[in-house]
CSV table of C-alpha atoms in Angstrom, one decimal:
chain,number,residue,atom,x,y,z
A,1,MET,CA,32.2,-21.6,-57.3
A,2,SER,CA,35.6,-20.2,-58.4
A,3,LEU,CA,34.6,-17.5,-61.0
A,4,TYR,CA,37.9,-16.2,-63.5
A,5,LEU,CA,37.4,-12.6,-65.4
A,6,LEU,CA,40.5,-12.9,-67.6
A,7,ASP,CA,41.6,-9.3,-69.1
A,8,THR,CA,41.9,-9.0,-72.5
A,9,ASN,CA,45.9,-9.3,-71.9
A,10,ILE,CA,45.4,-12.7,-70.7
A,11,VAL,CA,42.6,-13.4,-73.8
A,12,SER,CA,45.3,-12.0,-75.9
A,13,ASP,CA,48.0,-14.9,-75.0
A,14,MET,CA,45.5,-17.5,-74.9
A,15,MET,CA,45.0,-16.4,-78.6
A,16,ARG,CA,48.8,-16.5,-79.6
A,17,ASN,CA,50.2,-19.1,-77.5
A,18,PRO,CA,47.6,-22.0,-77.0
A,19,GLN,CA,49.8,-23.8,-76.0
A,20,GLY,CA,51.2,-20.9,-73.5
A,21,PRO,CA,51.0,-19.8,-69.9
A,22,ALA,CA,47.6,-18.5,-69.4
A,23,ALA,CA,45.9,-21.6,-71.1
A,24,ARG,CA,48.2,-24.0,-69.4
A,25,ARG,CA,47.2,-22.3,-66.2
A,26,ALA,CA,43.8,-22.3,-67.2
A,27,ILE,CA,44.1,-25.9,-68.6
A,28,ALA,CA,45.7,-26.8,-64.4
A,29,ILE,CA,42.7,-25.2,-62.7
A,30,SER,CA,40.2,-26.6,-64.3
A,31,GLN,CA,41.6,-30.5,-63.9
A,32,SER,CA,41.9,-29.3,-60.3
A,33,THR,CA,38.8,-27.0,-59.4
A,34,PRO,CA,36.4,-28.5,-62.2
A,35,GLU,CA,33.5,-25.9,-61.2
A,36,ALA,CA,35.8,-23.3,-62.2
A,37,GLN,CA,34.8,-20.6,-64.4
A,38,PHE,CA,36.3,-19.1,-67.0
A,39,GLN,CA,34.6,-16.0,-68.6
A,40,THR,CA,35.4,-12.8,-69.4
A,41,SER,CA,33.8,-9.3,-69.7
A,42,VAL,CA,31.7,-7.9,-73.1
A,43,ILE,CA,34.7,-5.0,-72.5
A,44,VAL,CA,37.3,-7.4,-73.4
A,45,ASP,CA,35.5,-8.7,-76.5
A,46,CYS,CA,35.4,-4.7,-77.3
A,47,GLU,CA,39.1,-4.6,-77.1
A,48,LEU,CA,39.8,-7.7,-78.7
A,49,LEU,CA,37.2,-7.1,-82.0
A,50,TYR,CA,38.7,-3.4,-82.5
A,51,GLY,CA,42.0,-5.2,-82.3
A,52,LEU,CA,40.4,-7.3,-85.0
A,53,ALA,CA,39.2,-4.4,-86.9
A,54,ARG,CA,42.5,-2.4,-86.4
A,55,ARG,CA,44.6,-5.8,-87.8
A,56,PRO,CA,42.5,-8.1,-90.3
A,57,GLN,CA,44.5,-11.4,-90.7
A,58,GLU,CA,42.7,-14.6,-90.9
A,59,ARG,CA,44.8,-16.2,-88.5
A,60,LEU,CA,43.9,-13.8,-86.0
A,61,GLN,CA,40.4,-13.7,-86.7
A,62,ALA,CA,40.4,-17.7,-86.4
A,63,ALA,CA,42.7,-17.4,-82.9
A,64,TYR,CA,39.8,-15.6,-81.9
A,65,GLU,CA,36.9,-17.6,-82.7
A,66,ARG,CA,38.9,-20.6,-81.1
A,67,THR,CA,39.8,-18.9,-77.7
A,68,MET,CA,35.9,-16.7,-77.4
A,69,ALA,CA,34.2,-20.5,-78.2
A,70,THR,CA,35.4,-21.7,-74.5
A,71,LEU,CA,34.6,-18.6,-72.8
A,72,THR,CA,31.5,-16.8,-71.4
A,73,ILE,CA,31.1,-13.1,-72.4
A,74,LEU,CA,29.1,-11.8,-69.8
A,75,PRO,CA,27.2,-8.2,-70.5
A,76,LEU,CA,27.5,-5.5,-68.3
A,77,GLY,CA,24.2,-4.9,-66.2
A,78,THR,CA,23.1,-1.9,-63.4
A,79,GLU,CA,24.9,-3.1,-60.6
A,80,VAL,CA,28.8,-3.0,-62.6
A,81,ALA,CA,27.7,0.5,-63.3
A,82,GLN,CA,27.0,1.4,-59.2
A,83,THR,CA,30.3,-0.3,-58.8
A,84,TYR,CA,32.1,1.4,-61.4
A,85,ALA,CA,30.5,4.8,-60.1
A,86,ASN,CA,31.6,4.2,-56.3
A,87,MET,CA,35.3,3.1,-57.2
A,88,ARG,CA,36.1,5.6,-59.7
A,89,ASN,CA,35.5,7.7,-57.6
A,90,ALA,CA,36.9,5.8,-54.7
A,91,VAL,CA,40.2,5.7,-56.1
A,92,THR,CA,40.3,8.9,-58.3
A,93,SER,CA,39.8,10.8,-54.7
A,94,ILE,CA,43.1,9.7,-53.7
A,95,GLY,CA,45.0,10.7,-57.0
A,96,GLN,CA,44.6,7.2,-58.6
A,97,GLY,CA,42.9,5.7,-61.4
A,98,LEU,CA,42.5,3.9,-64.7
A,99,ASP,CA,41.8,4.1,-68.4
A,100,ALA,CA,38.1,3.7,-68.9
A,101,ASN,CA,37.7,0.5,-70.1
A,102,ASP,CA,40.2,-1.0,-67.0
A,103,THR,CA,37.6,0.6,-64.5
A,104,LEU,CA,34.9,-0.8,-66.1
A,105,ILE,CA,36.2,-4.6,-66.3
A,106,ALA,CA,37.7,-4.0,-62.5
A,107,ALA,CA,34.5,-3.4,-61.6
A,108,HIS,CA,32.5,-5.9,-63.6
A,109,ALA,CA,34.8,-8.5,-61.4
A,110,LEU,CA,34.4,-7.0,-58.2
A,111,THR,CA,30.5,-7.0,-59.2
A,112,LEU,CA,30.9,-10.6,-59.9
A,113,ASP,CA,33.3,-11.9,-56.5
A,114,ALA,CA,35.8,-12.8,-59.2
A,115,THR,CA,39.2,-13.1,-59.7
A,116,LEU,CA,40.4,-11.2,-62.3
A,117,VAL,CA,43.2,-12.6,-64.4
A,118,SER,CA,45.4,-9.7,-65.8
A,119,ALA,CA,48.8,-9.2,-66.4
A,120,ASP,CA,48.6,-5.0,-66.2
A,121,ALA,CA,49.5,-3.7,-62.8
A,122,ALA,CA,47.2,-0.9,-62.6
A,123,PHE,CA,44.5,-3.2,-60.9
A,124,THR,CA,46.9,-4.0,-58.1
A,125,ARG,CA,45.6,-0.1,-57.0
A,126,ILE,CA,42.0,-1.4,-56.8
A,127,PRO,CA,40.9,-1.9,-53.4
A,128,ASP,CA,39.0,-5.7,-52.7
A,129,LEU,CA,40.2,-6.8,-56.2
A,130,LYS,CA,41.2,-10.5,-56.3
A,131,LEU,CA,43.6,-10.4,-59.0
A,132,GLU,CA,46.5,-13.4,-60.6
A,133,ASN,CA,48.4,-12.7,-63.1
A,134,TRP,CA,48.7,-16.2,-65.1
A,135,LEU,CA,51.4,-14.7,-67.3
A,136,GLN,CA,54.1,-14.8,-64.4
A,137,ALA,CA,55.5,-17.9,-63.0
A,138,LYS,CA,53.7,-19.2,-60.0
A,139,PRO,CA,55.2,-17.9,-56.4
C-alpha cells in the first residue's frame, strides 16, 4: 500500500486549482496504484482552518470542504510525539531545523512510513523522509 501524506501547500493547490498539478498527480497515482491512500495531518487541517479564519470567503470555504472531503485527516498519537522529539533533537543538534508545525508534519509522515507530498524544500533536511513535490514537473 502506498500512503501519501499531503502538506499544506499541496492541499492548498488542490483547493485553488482542482485541475492543477497536484490534483492531476493524485489522479494519475490513484489510476496506476488503486491501493494508494491520500491523507493529511490534523496539523495541516489546523493551518488551513487558520487561513480560512484570516480570510473568510465563501469560495475558499467551499474549496476547503470539497478538497477535504476527499482526504482522511489523521490525528497525532504518542508515536508521533516520540518521533518528533527524536527528529527535532537530531536536526537541531546539527544546526538544522524546521518550524514547529513542519516538524510535526514530518514526524507524522515518518511515523506512518508515508511519502510526504510538499513543495517545501526545507523537508529535504530530514533524514529518511520520503518526499515528493507534486507542484514541480516530474523528472
